[in-house]
Tab-separated table of C-alpha atoms in Angstrom:
chain	number	residue	atom	x	y	z
A	28	UNK	CA	-24.130	188.293	250.063
A	29	UNK	CA	-22.784	187.726	246.666
A	30	UNK	CA	-19.385	187.432	245.584
A	31	UNK	CA	-17.480	190.487	244.454
A	32	UNK	CA	-16.939	190.862	240.784
A	33	UNK	CA	-13.458	189.451	239.647
A	34	UNK	CA	-11.989	192.348	237.928
A	35	UNK	CA	-8.927	194.436	238.161
A	36	UNK	CA	-10.586	197.091	240.342
A	37	UNK	CA	-11.737	194.261	242.710
A	38	UNK	CA	-8.144	192.813	242.826
A	39	UNK	CA	-6.584	196.216	243.129
A	40	UNK	CA	-4.204	195.799	240.270
A	41	UNK	CA	-1.734	198.376	239.333
A	42	UNK	CA	-2.756	198.574	235.870
A	43	UNK	CA	-6.438	198.538	235.080
A	44	UNK	CA	-8.323	199.151	232.129
A	45	UNK	CA	-11.787	199.327	233.887
A	46	UNK	CA	-10.242	202.060	235.771
A	47	UNK	CA	-9.462	204.285	232.880
A	48	UNK	CA	-12.838	203.764	231.334
A	49	UNK	CA	-15.045	204.069	234.361
A	50	UNK	CA	-13.270	207.065	235.791
A	51	UNK	CA	-12.511	208.873	232.426
A	52	UNK	CA	-14.211	212.182	233.591
A	53	UNK	CA	-12.468	212.326	237.096
A	54	UNK	CA	-9.254	211.737	235.267
A	55	UNK	CA	-9.817	214.359	232.459
A	56	UNK	CA	-10.890	216.863	235.088
A	57	UNK	CA	-7.816	216.426	236.824
A	58	UNK	CA	-5.529	216.565	233.990
A	59	UNK	CA	-7.433	219.833	233.070
A	60	UNK	CA	-6.907	221.264	236.486
A	61	UNK	CA	-3.297	220.144	236.401
A	62	UNK	CA	-2.546	221.890	233.137
A	63	UNK	CA	-4.424	224.999	233.938
A	64	UNK	CA	-2.510	225.181	237.222
A	65	UNK	CA	0.854	224.731	235.797
A	66	UNK	CA	0.260	227.015	232.707
A	67	UNK	CA	-1.249	229.730	234.501
A	68	UNK	CA	1.700	229.583	237.200
A	69	UNK	CA	4.537	229.599	234.595
A	70	UNK	CA	2.628	232.421	232.614
A	71	UNK	CA	2.487	234.375	235.782
A	72	UNK	CA	6.052	233.532	236.393
A	73	UNK	CA	7.223	234.593	233.032
A	74	UNK	CA	5.259	237.794	233.552
A	75	UNK	CA	7.083	238.739	236.487
A	76	UNK	CA	10.455	237.405	235.611
A	77	UNK	CA	10.918	239.461	232.103
A	78	UNK	CA	10.587	242.806	233.756
A	79	UNK	CA	12.681	241.777	236.754
A	80	UNK	CA	15.451	240.288	234.259
A	81	UNK	CA	15.392	243.568	232.204
A	82	UNK	CA	15.656	245.564	235.397
A	83	UNK	CA	18.316	243.814	236.686
A	84	UNK	CA	20.374	244.218	233.310
A	85	UNK	CA	19.454	247.961	233.017
A	86	UNK	CA	20.266	248.656	236.645
A	87	UNK	CA	23.053	246.555	237.684
A	88	UNK	CA	22.951	247.268	241.538
A	89	UNK	CA	19.414	245.341	241.402
A	90	UNK	CA	20.890	242.078	239.830
A	91	UNK	CA	22.550	240.989	243.195
A	92	UNK	CA	19.122	241.388	245.333
A	93	UNK	CA	16.976	240.142	242.430
A	94	UNK	CA	19.068	236.825	242.078
A	95	UNK	CA	19.515	236.411	245.933
A	96	UNK	CA	15.933	236.780	246.810
A	97	UNK	CA	14.797	234.332	243.891
A	98	UNK	CA	17.442	231.788	244.987
A	99	UNK	CA	16.211	232.154	248.803
A	100	UNK	CA	12.346	231.439	247.474
A	101	UNK	CA	13.647	228.537	245.487
A	102	UNK	CA	15.475	227.073	248.687
A	103	UNK	CA	12.053	226.792	250.625
A	104	UNK	CA	10.381	223.507	250.351
A	105	UNK	CA	7.453	223.146	248.373
A	106	UNK	CA	5.266	221.989	251.345
A	107	UNK	CA	6.359	224.725	253.225
A	108	UNK	CA	5.849	227.366	250.636
A	109	UNK	CA	2.252	226.228	249.962
A	110	UNK	CA	1.631	226.513	253.697
A	111	UNK	CA	3.353	229.670	254.128
A	112	UNK	CA	0.944	231.328	251.653
A	113	UNK	CA	-2.147	229.623	253.397
A	114	UNK	CA	-3.164	232.729	255.409
A	115	UNK	CA	-2.900	234.991	252.512
A	116	UNK	CA	-4.808	232.589	250.131
A	117	UNK	CA	-6.835	229.987	251.966
A	118	UNK	CA	-7.281	226.673	250.313
A	119	UNK	CA	-7.662	227.714	246.906
A	120	UNK	CA	-6.034	227.140	243.537
A	121	UNK	CA	-4.428	230.528	243.655
A	122	UNK	CA	-2.304	229.469	246.537
A	123	UNK	CA	-0.938	226.853	244.434
A	124	UNK	CA	-0.475	228.864	241.285
A	125	UNK	CA	1.393	231.763	243.367
A	126	UNK	CA	3.713	229.058	244.964
A	127	UNK	CA	4.630	227.592	241.747
A	128	UNK	CA	5.169	230.949	240.040
A	129	UNK	CA	7.415	232.024	242.830
A	130	UNK	CA	9.611	228.625	242.104
A	131	UNK	CA	9.584	229.536	238.265
A	132	UNK	CA	11.220	232.992	238.939
A	133	UNK	CA	14.560	231.688	239.886
A	134	UNK	CA	14.951	229.753	236.691
A	135	UNK	CA	13.442	232.274	234.541
A	136	UNK	CA	15.412	235.373	235.933
A	137	UNK	CA	18.599	233.606	235.446
A	138	UNK	CA	18.251	232.174	232.332
A	139	UNK	CA	16.831	235.417	230.856
A	140	UNK	CA	19.780	237.172	232.189
A	141	UNK	CA	22.404	234.862	231.213
A	142	UNK	CA	20.785	234.718	227.620
A	143	UNK	CA	20.992	238.555	227.456
A	144	UNK	CA	24.527	238.632	228.691
A	145	UNK	CA	25.347	236.097	226.009
A	146	UNK	CA	24.275	238.430	223.062
A	147	UNK	CA	27.260	238.797	221.224
A	148	UNK	CA	28.995	242.360	221.313
A	149	UNK	CA	28.964	242.422	217.442
A	150	UNK	CA	25.237	242.123	217.161
A	151	UNK	CA	25.016	244.966	219.622
A	152	UNK	CA	27.449	247.076	217.749
A	153	UNK	CA	25.809	246.361	214.430
A	154	UNK	CA	22.396	247.518	215.586
A	155	UNK	CA	23.547	250.494	217.436
A	156	UNK	CA	25.520	251.238	214.043
A	157	UNK	CA	22.117	250.729	212.138
A	158	UNK	CA	20.978	253.358	214.237
A	159	UNK	CA	18.556	251.150	216.509
A	160	UNK	CA	17.195	252.929	219.762
A	161	UNK	CA	17.721	251.070	222.961
A	162	UNK	CA	14.183	249.819	222.668
A	163	UNK	CA	14.107	248.635	219.223
A	164	UNK	CA	17.530	247.049	219.820
A	165	UNK	CA	16.052	244.990	223.064
A	166	UNK	CA	13.093	243.807	221.088
A	167	UNK	CA	14.537	242.959	217.682
A	168	UNK	CA	18.062	242.005	218.351
A	169	UNK	CA	18.752	241.147	222.161
A	170	UNK	CA	15.649	239.246	223.209
A	171	UNK	CA	15.464	236.975	220.069
A	172	UNK	CA	19.103	236.135	220.559
A	173	UNK	CA	18.584	235.348	224.379
A	174	UNK	CA	15.449	233.247	223.305
A	175	UNK	CA	17.449	229.761	223.249
A	176	UNK	CA	18.867	230.281	226.822
A	177	UNK	CA	15.626	231.800	228.240
A	178	UNK	CA	13.609	228.942	226.747
A	179	UNK	CA	16.003	226.428	228.494
A	180	UNK	CA	15.110	227.887	231.773
A	181	UNK	CA	11.135	227.986	230.659
A	182	UNK	CA	11.405	224.478	229.900
A	183	UNK	CA	12.678	223.152	233.265
A	184	UNK	CA	10.592	225.629	234.997
A	185	UNK	CA	7.376	224.071	233.188
A	186	UNK	CA	8.426	220.539	233.708
A	187	UNK	CA	9.266	221.278	237.346
A	188	UNK	CA	6.057	222.847	237.923
A	189	UNK	CA	3.998	219.865	236.649
A	190	UNK	CA	5.617	217.696	238.937
A	191	UNK	CA	5.200	220.035	241.899
A	192	UNK	CA	1.881	220.938	241.448
A	193	UNK	CA	1.091	217.567	242.831
A	194	UNK	CA	2.053	218.882	246.422
A	195	UNK	CA	-0.973	221.284	246.005
A	196	UNK	CA	-3.209	218.015	246.997
A	197	UNK	CA	-2.105	219.349	250.550
A	198	UNK	CA	-4.640	222.124	249.980
A	199	UNK	CA	-7.027	220.222	247.726
A	200	UNK	CA	-5.866	221.641	244.552
A	201	UNK	CA	-3.285	219.715	243.178
A	202	UNK	CA	-4.635	218.233	239.877
A	203	UNK	CA	-3.684	214.946	239.461
A	204	UNK	CA	-1.920	214.955	242.939
A	205	UNK	CA	-5.489	215.046	244.448
A	206	UNK	CA	-6.151	211.469	242.703
A	207	UNK	CA	-2.729	210.354	243.963
A	208	UNK	CA	-3.393	211.580	247.560
A	209	UNK	CA	-6.944	209.942	247.530
A	210	UNK	CA	-5.566	206.732	246.166
A	211	UNK	CA	-2.913	206.751	248.937
A	212	UNK	CA	-5.747	206.822	251.534
A	213	UNK	CA	-7.766	204.008	249.795
A	214	UNK	CA	-4.728	202.001	248.981
A	215	UNK	CA	-6.233	202.249	245.154
A	216	UNK	CA	-3.072	201.265	243.152
A	217	UNK	CA	-4.343	201.823	239.814
A	218	UNK	CA	-5.440	205.407	240.537
A	219	UNK	CA	-2.015	206.273	241.928
A	220	UNK	CA	-0.268	204.618	239.083
A	221	UNK	CA	-2.453	206.133	236.403
A	222	UNK	CA	-2.234	209.730	237.901
A	223	UNK	CA	1.431	209.699	238.119
A	224	UNK	CA	2.164	208.367	234.835
A	225	UNK	CA	-0.240	211.080	233.616
A	226	UNK	CA	1.739	213.553	235.323
A	227	UNK	CA	4.781	212.513	233.534
A	228	UNK	CA	2.969	212.865	230.081
A	229	UNK	CA	1.906	216.273	230.720
A	230	UNK	CA	5.311	217.173	231.727
A	231	UNK	CA	6.932	215.617	228.376
A	232	UNK	CA	4.097	217.148	226.171
A	233	UNK	CA	4.602	220.614	227.689
A	234	UNK	CA	8.497	220.064	227.015
A	235	UNK	CA	8.004	218.975	223.587
A	236	UNK	CA	5.627	221.865	222.675
A	237	UNK	CA	7.877	224.475	224.127
A	238	UNK	CA	10.798	222.940	221.918
A	239	UNK	CA	8.557	223.553	219.065
A	240	UNK	CA	7.881	226.997	220.167
A	241	UNK	CA	11.555	227.502	220.251
A	242	UNK	CA	12.159	226.307	217.119
A	243	UNK	CA	9.699	228.581	215.643
A	244	UNK	CA	10.912	231.743	217.363
A	245	UNK	CA	14.615	231.009	216.247
A	246	UNK	CA	14.366	230.179	212.570
A	247	UNK	CA	18.023	231.132	211.958
A	248	UNK	CA	19.415	228.484	214.093
A	249	UNK	CA	17.897	225.767	211.793
A	250	UNK	CA	19.043	227.242	208.945
A	251	UNK	CA	22.718	227.898	210.138
A	252	UNK	CA	22.868	224.573	211.439
A	253	UNK	CA	22.047	222.968	207.905
A	254	UNK	CA	23.943	225.297	205.857
A	255	UNK	CA	26.244	227.652	207.088
A	256	UNK	CA	28.003	225.403	209.508
A	257	UNK	CA	29.810	222.962	207.185
A	258	UNK	CA	30.536	225.949	204.903
A	259	UNK	CA	32.126	227.663	207.715
A	260	UNK	CA	34.140	224.622	208.681
A	261	UNK	CA	35.835	223.958	205.283
A	262	UNK	CA	36.264	227.626	204.700
A	263	UNK	CA	38.078	227.925	208.134
A	264	UNK	CA	36.851	231.494	208.580
A	265	UNK	CA	35.650	232.948	211.894
A	266	UNK	CA	32.135	231.847	212.022
A	267	UNK	CA	29.213	234.204	211.542
A	268	UNK	CA	27.265	234.988	214.663
A	269	UNK	CA	24.269	233.307	214.065
A	270	UNK	CA	26.352	229.995	213.293
A	271	UNK	CA	28.349	230.327	216.284
A	272	UNK	CA	25.406	230.420	218.433
A	273	UNK	CA	24.227	227.274	217.009
A	274	UNK	CA	27.419	225.406	217.348
A	275	UNK	CA	27.340	226.320	221.202
A	276	UNK	CA	29.692	229.390	221.153
A	277	UNK	CA	27.708	231.471	223.482
A	278	UNK	CA	30.424	230.370	226.128
A	279	UNK	CA	32.501	233.417	226.620
A	280	UNK	CA	35.612	231.535	226.696
A	281	UNK	CA	35.339	230.124	223.301
A	282	UNK	CA	36.293	226.768	224.550
A	283	UNK	CA	32.825	225.301	224.272
A	284	UNK	CA	34.003	222.634	221.490
A	285	UNK	CA	35.212	220.250	223.940
A	286	UNK	CA	33.040	221.338	226.847
A	287	UNK	CA	30.670	218.651	228.438
A	288	UNK	CA	27.054	219.699	228.956
A	289	UNK	CA	26.443	221.907	231.884
A	290	UNK	CA	25.013	220.122	235.049
A	291	UNK	CA	21.527	221.412	234.573
A	292	UNK	CA	21.571	219.597	231.213
A	293	UNK	CA	18.158	221.037	229.658
A	294	UNK	CA	20.431	222.589	226.870
A	295	UNK	CA	23.876	221.926	225.938
A	296	UNK	CA	24.119	225.210	224.509
A	297	UNK	CA	23.509	227.018	227.706
A	298	UNK	CA	26.077	229.243	229.157
A	299	UNK	CA	26.165	228.778	233.025
A	300	UNK	CA	24.004	230.915	235.013
A	301	UNK	CA	25.235	234.071	236.673
A	302	UNK	CA	26.779	232.471	239.609
A	303	UNK	CA	27.961	229.540	237.959
A	304	UNK	CA	25.801	227.070	239.973
A	305	UNK	CA	22.575	225.397	238.574
A	306	UNK	CA	19.781	225.365	241.183
A	307	UNK	CA	18.677	221.549	241.621
A	308	UNK	CA	15.643	219.910	241.223
A	309	UNK	CA	12.554	221.214	243.268
A	310	UNK	CA	10.809	219.092	245.692
B	19	UNK	CA	-2.385	240.659	261.896
B	20	UNK	CA	-4.001	238.159	264.056
B	21	UNK	CA	-2.569	235.200	262.372
B	22	UNK	CA	0.974	236.398	262.903
B	23	UNK	CA	0.360	236.764	266.656
B	24	UNK	CA	-1.466	233.003	266.926
B	25	UNK	CA	1.870	231.839	264.905
B	26	UNK	CA	4.102	233.680	267.343
B	27	UNK	CA	2.335	232.272	270.478
B	28	UNK	CA	2.364	228.638	268.851
B	29	UNK	CA	6.083	229.111	268.259
B	30	UNK	CA	6.587	230.046	271.922
B	31	UNK	CA	4.824	227.627	273.595
B	32	UNK	CA	7.328	225.004	275.213
B	33	UNK	CA	4.908	222.175	274.772
B	34	UNK	CA	5.067	222.299	270.938
B	35	UNK	CA	8.770	221.991	271.050
B	36	UNK	CA	9.326	219.084	273.518
B	37	UNK	CA	7.887	215.459	273.285
B	38	UNK	CA	7.331	212.975	270.937
B	39	UNK	CA	5.726	215.132	268.578
B	40	UNK	CA	7.729	218.151	269.269
B	41	UNK	CA	9.910	220.364	266.969
B	42	UNK	CA	13.136	219.078	268.722
B	43	UNK	CA	12.322	215.585	267.879
B	44	UNK	CA	10.857	216.253	264.384
B	45	UNK	CA	14.091	217.961	263.602
B	46	UNK	CA	16.297	215.378	264.732
B	47	UNK	CA	14.354	212.901	262.380
B	48	UNK	CA	14.831	215.354	259.486
B	49	UNK	CA	18.348	215.730	260.061
B	50	UNK	CA	19.134	212.009	260.354
B	51	UNK	CA	17.012	211.270	257.192
B	52	UNK	CA	18.675	213.723	255.157
B	53	UNK	CA	22.267	212.833	256.387
B	54	UNK	CA	21.760	209.227	255.999
B	55	UNK	CA	20.408	209.440	252.616
B	56	UNK	CA	23.248	211.935	251.501
B	57	UNK	CA	25.680	209.508	252.463
B	58	UNK	CA	23.814	206.551	250.722
B	59	UNK	CA	23.488	208.315	247.602
B	60	UNK	CA	26.982	209.967	247.511
B	61	UNK	CA	28.386	206.318	248.029
B	62	UNK	CA	26.251	205.252	245.066
B	63	UNK	CA	26.759	208.469	242.577
B	64	UNK	CA	30.282	209.756	243.334
B	65	UNK	CA	32.192	206.634	242.433
B	66	UNK	CA	30.167	206.194	239.179
B	67	UNK	CA	30.636	209.838	238.300
B	68	UNK	CA	34.219	209.647	238.844
B	69	UNK	CA	34.770	206.612	236.765
B	70	UNK	CA	32.599	207.808	233.835
B	71	UNK	CA	34.310	211.230	234.139
B	72	UNK	CA	37.846	209.782	233.761
B	73	UNK	CA	36.847	207.420	230.741
B	74	UNK	CA	34.920	210.617	229.332
B	75	UNK	CA	31.926	208.619	228.788
B	76	UNK	CA	28.351	208.529	229.663
B	77	UNK	CA	27.720	212.225	229.855
B	78	UNK	CA	24.460	211.909	227.926
B	79	UNK	CA	23.318	209.429	230.559
B	80	UNK	CA	24.152	211.720	233.406
B	81	UNK	CA	22.250	214.796	231.638
B	82	UNK	CA	19.299	212.684	230.856
B	83	UNK	CA	18.898	211.213	234.247
B	84	UNK	CA	18.835	214.635	235.421
B	85	UNK	CA	16.152	215.581	232.804
B	86	UNK	CA	13.688	212.860	233.585
B	87	UNK	CA	14.256	213.196	237.136
B	88	UNK	CA	12.532	216.756	236.730
B	89	UNK	CA	9.646	215.247	235.422
B	90	UNK	CA	8.803	212.599	237.883
B	91	UNK	CA	6.898	213.815	240.758
B	92	UNK	CA	8.518	213.008	243.939
B	93	UNK	CA	5.275	212.786	245.930
B	94	UNK	CA	3.994	210.121	243.350
B	95	UNK	CA	7.062	208.167	243.774
B	96	UNK	CA	6.826	208.192	247.713
B	97	UNK	CA	2.993	207.014	247.383
B	98	UNK	CA	4.038	204.417	244.780
B	99	UNK	CA	6.626	203.099	246.933
B	100	UNK	CA	4.276	203.131	249.981
B	101	UNK	CA	1.718	201.055	248.169
B	102	UNK	CA	4.493	198.369	247.176
B	103	UNK	CA	5.505	195.675	249.744
B	104	UNK	CA	8.554	198.190	250.462
B	105	UNK	CA	5.713	200.379	252.142
B	106	UNK	CA	5.410	198.014	255.043
B	107	UNK	CA	8.811	198.508	256.292
B	108	UNK	CA	8.758	201.992	258.063
B	109	UNK	CA	11.064	204.642	256.640
B	110	UNK	CA	12.262	202.672	253.533
B	111	UNK	CA	9.940	204.379	250.939
B	112	UNK	CA	10.969	207.606	251.960
B	113	UNK	CA	14.920	206.668	251.834
B	114	UNK	CA	14.550	205.126	248.591
B	115	UNK	CA	12.784	207.836	247.150
B	116	UNK	CA	15.315	210.377	248.451
B	117	UNK	CA	18.291	208.495	247.221
B	118	UNK	CA	16.772	208.074	244.175
B	119	UNK	CA	16.221	211.841	243.564
B	120	UNK	CA	19.612	212.870	245.074
B	121	UNK	CA	21.551	210.701	242.731
B	122	UNK	CA	21.322	212.901	239.495
B	123	UNK	CA	22.566	216.261	240.922
B	124	UNK	CA	25.306	214.252	242.849
B	125	UNK	CA	26.224	212.433	239.286
B	126	UNK	CA	26.015	215.327	236.841
B	127	UNK	CA	27.954	218.020	238.853
B	128	UNK	CA	30.823	215.610	239.506
B	129	UNK	CA	30.815	214.151	235.971
B	130	UNK	CA	30.975	217.867	234.595
B	131	UNK	CA	33.502	218.667	237.311
B	132	UNK	CA	35.841	215.808	236.157
B	133	UNK	CA	35.332	216.746	232.470
B	134	UNK	CA	36.083	220.355	233.275
B	135	UNK	CA	39.572	219.592	234.387
B	136	UNK	CA	42.150	221.106	232.226
B	137	UNK	CA	43.148	218.879	229.553
B	138	UNK	CA	46.769	219.997	229.594
B	139	UNK	CA	47.248	219.344	233.300
B	140	UNK	CA	45.964	215.631	232.523
B	141	UNK	CA	48.265	215.440	229.649
B	142	UNK	CA	51.302	216.571	231.704
B	143	UNK	CA	50.404	214.101	234.537
B	144	UNK	CA	50.150	211.233	231.965
B	145	UNK	CA	53.729	212.664	230.843
B	146	UNK	CA	54.962	212.450	233.977
B	147	UNK	CA	54.225	208.619	234.012
B	148	UNK	CA	51.156	208.581	236.285
B	149	UNK	CA	48.788	205.609	236.055
B	150	UNK	CA	45.096	205.983	235.560
B	151	UNK	CA	44.356	205.527	239.241
B	152	UNK	CA	47.037	208.139	240.222
B	153	UNK	CA	45.655	210.417	237.758
B	154	UNK	CA	42.272	210.017	239.297
B	155	UNK	CA	43.240	210.206	242.855
B	156	UNK	CA	46.021	213.068	242.484
B	157	UNK	CA	44.650	215.260	239.736
B	158	UNK	CA	41.406	214.837	238.425
B	159	UNK	CA	39.403	214.427	241.850
B	160	UNK	CA	41.226	217.391	243.578
B	161	UNK	CA	40.731	219.539	240.637
B	162	UNK	CA	37.046	218.544	240.182
B	163	UNK	CA	36.478	218.970	243.978
B	164	UNK	CA	34.793	222.264	243.902
B	165	UNK	CA	32.138	221.062	241.400
B	166	UNK	CA	31.518	217.800	243.345
B	167	UNK	CA	31.158	220.172	246.449
B	168	UNK	CA	28.387	221.983	244.562
B	169	UNK	CA	26.658	218.835	243.600
B	170	UNK	CA	26.794	217.787	247.242
B	171	UNK	CA	25.145	220.919	248.431
B	172	UNK	CA	22.404	220.863	245.852
B	173	UNK	CA	21.762	217.313	246.838
B	174	UNK	CA	21.565	218.146	250.408
B	175	UNK	CA	19.167	220.972	250.107
B	176	UNK	CA	16.961	219.040	247.882
B	177	UNK	CA	17.033	215.952	250.371
B	178	UNK	CA	15.923	218.604	253.184
B	179	UNK	CA	13.010	219.742	250.948
B	180	UNK	CA	12.041	216.122	250.074
B	181	UNK	CA	12.300	214.886	253.542
B	182	UNK	CA	9.452	217.410	254.198
B	183	UNK	CA	7.316	215.410	251.865
B	184	UNK	CA	7.956	212.159	253.519
B	185	UNK	CA	5.463	213.453	256.026
B	186	UNK	CA	2.513	213.224	253.536
B	187	UNK	CA	3.110	209.370	253.300
B	188	UNK	CA	3.239	208.959	257.184
B	189	UNK	CA	6.959	209.399	257.697
B	190	UNK	CA	8.750	211.393	260.279
B	191	UNK	CA	10.500	214.956	259.981
B	192	UNK	CA	9.588	218.332	260.146
B	193	UNK	CA	6.783	217.934	257.190
B	194	UNK	CA	4.790	216.215	260.172
B	195	UNK	CA	4.204	219.633	261.804
B	196	UNK	CA	2.816	220.741	258.932
B	197	UNK	CA	0.347	217.915	257.964
B	198	UNK	CA	-0.637	217.683	261.643
B	199	UNK	CA	-1.607	221.203	261.549
B	200	UNK	CA	-3.929	220.538	258.371
B	201	UNK	CA	-5.414	217.617	260.147
B	202	UNK	CA	-5.985	219.717	263.336
B	203	UNK	CA	-7.261	222.483	260.677
B	204	UNK	CA	-4.908	224.939	262.831
B	205	UNK	CA	-3.664	227.546	260.255
B	206	UNK	CA	-1.189	228.987	263.096
B	207	UNK	CA	0.475	225.539	263.360
B	208	UNK	CA	0.763	225.092	259.925
B	209	UNK	CA	2.418	228.555	259.284
B	210	UNK	CA	4.572	227.913	262.247
B	211	UNK	CA	5.571	224.623	260.788
B	212	UNK	CA	6.095	226.143	257.515
B	213	UNK	CA	8.529	228.729	258.924
B	214	UNK	CA	10.604	226.156	260.980
B	215	UNK	CA	11.072	223.970	257.656
B	216	UNK	CA	11.887	227.400	255.513
B	217	UNK	CA	14.326	228.522	258.090
B	218	UNK	CA	15.881	224.964	258.290
B	219	UNK	CA	16.186	224.654	254.668
B	220	UNK	CA	17.716	228.086	254.348
B	221	UNK	CA	20.349	227.499	257.306
B	222	UNK	CA	21.244	224.068	255.524
B	223	UNK	CA	22.085	226.124	252.344
B	224	UNK	CA	23.790	228.888	254.253
B	225	UNK	CA	26.026	226.113	256.191
B	226	UNK	CA	26.987	224.504	253.103
B	227	UNK	CA	27.943	228.041	251.281
B	228	UNK	CA	30.055	228.854	254.308
B	229	UNK	CA	31.566	225.445	254.594
B	230	UNK	CA	32.248	225.516	250.999
B	231	UNK	CA	33.974	228.960	251.130
B	232	UNK	CA	36.181	227.758	254.262
B	233	UNK	CA	36.881	224.206	252.918
B	234	UNK	CA	38.099	225.262	249.614
B	235	UNK	CA	41.674	225.413	249.243
B	236	UNK	CA	43.051	229.104	248.207
B	237	UNK	CA	44.142	228.002	244.764
B	238	UNK	CA	40.750	226.331	243.886
B	239	UNK	CA	38.723	229.673	244.857
B	240	UNK	CA	37.167	231.665	242.232
B	241	UNK	CA	36.826	228.602	240.016
B	242	UNK	CA	33.317	227.454	239.456
B	243	UNK	CA	31.791	230.453	241.333
C-alpha cells in the first residue's frame, strides 16, 4: 500500500485550496441551489405579503388576525416547520421554499404596515388635494414613501432566509446546507467551513444588492441628505417631508433625534413595528 | 387523511412518551438546555448592556452584532463547533452556539431600554444627588425593565427553536424525535415530533407573554407595547 498523498485534503485541514479547485462544480451547484431557494422564497413571501398588508390597512379588523397569524408562524422552529410541511410537499425543494416564505411573511407584513403608517399625513392630504384617486395615491405616494421601512424588513427577511435554508438539508434540499450536513457526517472540515463561509457571503451580497435597490427606488432621500438638510438646519424652518424622512423623522413622537436605533437594527430610520417588539432571529 | 390518523396514533401511543427516547425525556432535556443557556447568556449580555446603556456608548456595536448574527447560519456554527475539539465534550457545542446566538437580542433590547429612559428623569435623579450606581439601580434599570424583559422573551423563544437544531448534530432535545423519524423514514413520527416542537415553542411564547403582563408593575404598562 502506498502512503496517502500529503495534501490538505488528506490532512483534513479547515482551509484547503485543493478542495476549492477539485470540488468547484459541487460548490457552484450548491451556491446556485441556495440562491434559487432563498430568492424564490422571498419573492413568494413578498407576493403574499403585499396584498396581505394592503388588506390589513384597508380593512382594519383584518390587521389583528394577519399580524397574529404571521407571528405564530414565526414562532415555530425551522426544523419543525419543514417537518410539518413534509406530508404536503414531500422531500422537495418546494417544501423548503414554502417554509422560508412563511417565515418571511412576518417581517414583510409588519414592515410594510409600519411603512404605510409612517407616510406623513401632509403627503396624503396633498395627493388628495391634487385629485389623486385611492389607487393612484397608493401607487405613486404611499408605496414609494413606505419603501425604506419595507426594504428594511425585506433585507432582514432575505438574510434570515439565506441562513435558514441550510436546515433544508434535513430533506436533502438545503443548498450549501447539504454540503455542511455531508461534511459533518464525514468529518470533512474544509467542506463545512467553505460552505459556511459561502453562506455568509451570499447573505452579505444579497443585503448589499437590496441596499442598492433601495437607493434606486428612493432617489429623493439621497438628494435631500446632500442638499436640503443643511439648508433646513441653518434656516431653522420646519423640514420638508422628504428631508424629515431622511433625518429619521418617521417616528411619530418627533423625538427621533436623540433616539437610539431600534432593537432590530437593520435600519436606524425604522419606526417600531405595530406591536412595538421586533421579532428575534429565526432559527 | 391517512397521515393525520397515523400521526394521531403515534401521539396516543404510550410507548412513544416514556423511556429514554420518549417525549417526556426529550422535553426535559429541551427545557434544561433552554433554561441553562438563557441564564448563561443573560449573565453575559445584561451587565454589558446595562453598562453600555448607562454610559451611552456602544450602540453601534449592539446593533451590528444583531445584524451579523442574522447572516450566520446556526446549523453551520453547530457543525463547525462539533468538528473542533470542543465537539468531543457532549453538549458543549450546542451550549456555546445557543449562548452565542441568544446574546444579541438580550444585548440590543436591554441597551435600547436603557437609552429610552426619559432623560428628564435621569437629570432629576442626578439633581437629587444620586451617584452613578444608584442611578442605574434605582432609576434606569427599573424603567428599562419592560424592554429588557422583551429581550429575554425573544431570546428564550429563539433558544427553544435553536435547541431543536441540536438534534441535527447529535444533541438531545425535542428535535431528536424529528431526526429519528427521518432516520426511520417514518412520516407520522416526523410530523408528530414537529407538532410537539411547534406547540412547545408557542406555549413558551405564550407563557412569557402572560408572565410579562402579570409581572409588569401597573405604572409601566402600556409602555413599549
